[in-house]
Coordinates of C-alpha atoms in Angstrom, one line a residue:
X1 CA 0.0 0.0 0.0
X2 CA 2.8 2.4 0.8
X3 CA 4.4 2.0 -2.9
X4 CA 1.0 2.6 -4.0
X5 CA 0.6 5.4 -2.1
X6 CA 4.2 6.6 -3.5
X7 CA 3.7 5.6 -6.7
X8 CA -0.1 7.6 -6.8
X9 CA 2.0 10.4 -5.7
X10 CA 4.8 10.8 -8.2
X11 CA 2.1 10.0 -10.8
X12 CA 0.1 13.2 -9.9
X13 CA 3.1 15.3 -9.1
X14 CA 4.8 14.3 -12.9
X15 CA 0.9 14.9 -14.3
X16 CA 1.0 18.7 -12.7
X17 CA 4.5 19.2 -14.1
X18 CA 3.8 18.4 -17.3
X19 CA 0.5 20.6 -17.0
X20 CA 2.2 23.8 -16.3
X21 CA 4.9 23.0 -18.6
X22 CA 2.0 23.2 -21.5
X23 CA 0.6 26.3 -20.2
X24 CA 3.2 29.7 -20.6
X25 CA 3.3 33.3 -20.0
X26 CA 4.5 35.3 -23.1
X27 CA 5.8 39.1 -22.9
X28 CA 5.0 40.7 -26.3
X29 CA 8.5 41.7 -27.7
X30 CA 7.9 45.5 -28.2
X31 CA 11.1 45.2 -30.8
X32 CA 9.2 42.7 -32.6
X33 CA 5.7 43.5 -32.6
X34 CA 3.9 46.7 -34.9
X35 CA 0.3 47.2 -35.2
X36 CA -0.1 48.9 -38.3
X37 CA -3.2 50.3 -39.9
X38 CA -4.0 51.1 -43.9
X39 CA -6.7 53.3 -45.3
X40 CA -7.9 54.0 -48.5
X41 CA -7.5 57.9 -49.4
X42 CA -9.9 58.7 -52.2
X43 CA -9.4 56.2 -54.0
X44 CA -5.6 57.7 -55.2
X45 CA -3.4 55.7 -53.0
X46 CA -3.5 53.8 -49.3
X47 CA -2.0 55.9 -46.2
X48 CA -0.8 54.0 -43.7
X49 CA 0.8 54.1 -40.1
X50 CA 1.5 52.1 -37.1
X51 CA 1.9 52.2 -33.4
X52 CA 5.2 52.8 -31.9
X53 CA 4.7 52.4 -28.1
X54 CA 3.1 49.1 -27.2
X55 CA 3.3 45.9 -24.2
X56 CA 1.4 43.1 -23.4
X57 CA 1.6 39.5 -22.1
X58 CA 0.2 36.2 -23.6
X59 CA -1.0 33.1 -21.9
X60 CA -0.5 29.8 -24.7
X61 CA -1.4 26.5 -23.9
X62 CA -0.9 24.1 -27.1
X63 CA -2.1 21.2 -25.5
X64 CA -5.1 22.9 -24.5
X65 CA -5.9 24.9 -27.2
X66 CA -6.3 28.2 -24.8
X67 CA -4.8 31.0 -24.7
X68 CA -5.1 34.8 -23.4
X69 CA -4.0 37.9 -24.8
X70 CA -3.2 41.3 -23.3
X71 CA -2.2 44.4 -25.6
X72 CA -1.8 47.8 -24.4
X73 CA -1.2 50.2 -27.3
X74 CA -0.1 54.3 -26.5
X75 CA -2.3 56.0 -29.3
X76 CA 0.0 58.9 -29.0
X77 CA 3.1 57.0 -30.0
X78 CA 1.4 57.0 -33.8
X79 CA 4.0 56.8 -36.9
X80 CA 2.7 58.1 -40.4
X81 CA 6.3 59.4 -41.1
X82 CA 4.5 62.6 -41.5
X83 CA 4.5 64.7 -38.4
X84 CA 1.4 67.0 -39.6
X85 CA -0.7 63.7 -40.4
X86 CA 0.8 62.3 -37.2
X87 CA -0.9 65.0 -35.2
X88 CA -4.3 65.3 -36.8
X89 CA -4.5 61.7 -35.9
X90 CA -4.0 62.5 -32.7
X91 CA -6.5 64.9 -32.4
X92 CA -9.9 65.1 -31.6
X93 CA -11.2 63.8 -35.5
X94 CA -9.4 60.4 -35.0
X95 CA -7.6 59.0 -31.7
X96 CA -8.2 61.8 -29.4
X97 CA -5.0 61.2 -27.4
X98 CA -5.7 63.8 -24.7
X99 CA -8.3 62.0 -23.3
X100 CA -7.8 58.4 -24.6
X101 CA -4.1 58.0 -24.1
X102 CA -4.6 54.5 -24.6
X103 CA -6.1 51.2 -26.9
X104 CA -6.5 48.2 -25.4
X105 CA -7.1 44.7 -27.2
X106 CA -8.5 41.5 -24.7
X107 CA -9.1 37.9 -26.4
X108 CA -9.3 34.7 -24.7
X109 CA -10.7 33.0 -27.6
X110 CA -8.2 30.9 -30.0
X111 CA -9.1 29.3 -32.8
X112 CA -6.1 26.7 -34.2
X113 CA -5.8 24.7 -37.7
X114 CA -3.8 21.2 -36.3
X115 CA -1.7 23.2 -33.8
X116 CA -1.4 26.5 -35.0
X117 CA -3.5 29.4 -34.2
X118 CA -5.8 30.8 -37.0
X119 CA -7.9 33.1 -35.5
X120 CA -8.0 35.0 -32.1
X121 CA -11.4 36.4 -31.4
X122 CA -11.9 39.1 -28.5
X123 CA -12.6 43.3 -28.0
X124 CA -11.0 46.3 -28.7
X125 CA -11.2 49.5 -27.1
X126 CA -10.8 52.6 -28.3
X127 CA -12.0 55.7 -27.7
X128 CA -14.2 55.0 -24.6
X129 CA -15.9 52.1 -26.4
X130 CA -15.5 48.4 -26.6
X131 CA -16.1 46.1 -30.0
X132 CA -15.7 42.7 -31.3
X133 CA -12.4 42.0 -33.5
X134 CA -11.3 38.8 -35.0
X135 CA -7.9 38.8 -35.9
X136 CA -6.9 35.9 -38.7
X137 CA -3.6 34.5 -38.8
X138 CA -1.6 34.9 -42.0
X139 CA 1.6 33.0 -40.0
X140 CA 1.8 31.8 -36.9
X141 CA 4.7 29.8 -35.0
X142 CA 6.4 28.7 -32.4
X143 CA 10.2 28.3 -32.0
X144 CA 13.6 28.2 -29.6
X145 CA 15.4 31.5 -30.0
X146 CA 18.8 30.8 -30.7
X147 CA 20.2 34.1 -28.6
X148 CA 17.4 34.6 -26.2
X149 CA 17.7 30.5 -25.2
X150 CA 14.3 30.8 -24.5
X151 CA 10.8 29.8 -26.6
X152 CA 9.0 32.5 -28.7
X153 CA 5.7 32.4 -30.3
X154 CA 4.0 34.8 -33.0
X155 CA 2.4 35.4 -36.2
X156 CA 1.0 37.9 -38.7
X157 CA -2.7 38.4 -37.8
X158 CA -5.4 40.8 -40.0
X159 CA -8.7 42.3 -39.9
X160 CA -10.8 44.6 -41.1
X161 CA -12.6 47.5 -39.3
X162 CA -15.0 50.0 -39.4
X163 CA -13.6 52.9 -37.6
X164 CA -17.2 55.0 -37.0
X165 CA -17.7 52.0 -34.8
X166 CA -15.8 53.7 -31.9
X167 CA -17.2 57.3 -33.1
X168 CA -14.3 57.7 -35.7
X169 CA -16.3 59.4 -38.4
X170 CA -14.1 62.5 -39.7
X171 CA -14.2 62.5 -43.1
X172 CA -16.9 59.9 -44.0
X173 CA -19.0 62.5 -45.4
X174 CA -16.6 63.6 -47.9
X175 CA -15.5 60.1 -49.3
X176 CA -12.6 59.0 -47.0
X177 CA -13.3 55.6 -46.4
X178 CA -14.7 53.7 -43.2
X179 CA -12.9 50.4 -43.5
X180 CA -9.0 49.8 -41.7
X181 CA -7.3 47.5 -42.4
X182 CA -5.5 46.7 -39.5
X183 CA -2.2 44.1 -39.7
X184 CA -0.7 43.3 -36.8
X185 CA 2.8 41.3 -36.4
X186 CA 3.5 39.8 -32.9
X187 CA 6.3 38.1 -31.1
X188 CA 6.0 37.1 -27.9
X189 CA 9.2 35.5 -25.5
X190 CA 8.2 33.0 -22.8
X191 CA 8.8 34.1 -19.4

């Protein structure tokens, strides 16, 4: 009974280990990670821009198919690599950086093909209001770094918005478009 006993305990003490080695904590790699936006502008050409300032964590769990994600985006931070444009984006029309310093994206829903994510589901929020946003996966892996010694997951997500849905509606009545584009790549280093 005692080697029972032992044996029933080294089982469920290997079974735990093994369970929290399938679950990890990713911090987004701010080096490594852009969340860029394209717009259409008149129908001439496409402006686009991306976020400069961003952090976040990530919970994975391959076996489980679960996983979390956390992204914390500083609106002000905005790169058009034109420092007018940069600041009417900032401004009242689009971002409204005064009073909404920050974006903030939650999903806890993962959707994978075989073992790699396609699609994380969850809200973004912007501007003093929340919506839904899907974000599909273009690429997504997992590997060993080979100078950080440690695992690192990411991918190239996309989606599709319509900006009026957080109150963004400069411009809509004279032809610039409602629809973003949004295309996001993320790395993320195990902790």
């Amino acid at each position: 009974m005692h080697k029972t006993l032992l044996a029933s305990t080294l089982a469920s003490a290997l079974l735990a280990s093994a369970f929290a080695a399938q679950a990890a904590t990713y911090a987004i790699d701010p080096n490594h990670t852009f969340v860029t936006f394209e717009i259409d502008h008149l129908g001439v050409s496409t402006n686009r821009g991306r976020f400069d300032k961003k952090e976040g964590t990530v919970q994975f769990d391959r076996a489980a198919k679960t996983g979390k994600v956390e992204l914390t985006i500083d609106m002000s931070s905005i790169n058009t690599g034109t420092a007018q444009f940069n600041r009417h984006l900032q401004s009242k029309d689009f971002f409204n950086t005064a009073e909404f310093p920050t974006a903030k994206f939650v999903a806890d829903k993962f959707s994978f093909d075989g073992d790699k994510v396609s699609e994380v589901a969850g809200t973004l929020t912007m501007l003093g209001k929340t919506q839904p946003v899907v974000l599909k996966a273009k690429r997504f892996n997992c590997t060993q770094h080979p100078m950080l010694k440690r695992e690192v997951c990411g991918g190239d997500f996309e989606t599709t918005v319509q900006r009026s849905q957080w109150g963004m509606d400069w411009g809509l009545n004279m032809g610039f478009q409602d629809q973003v584009r949004l295309v996001i790549q993320v790395e993320a280093i195990q902790q």
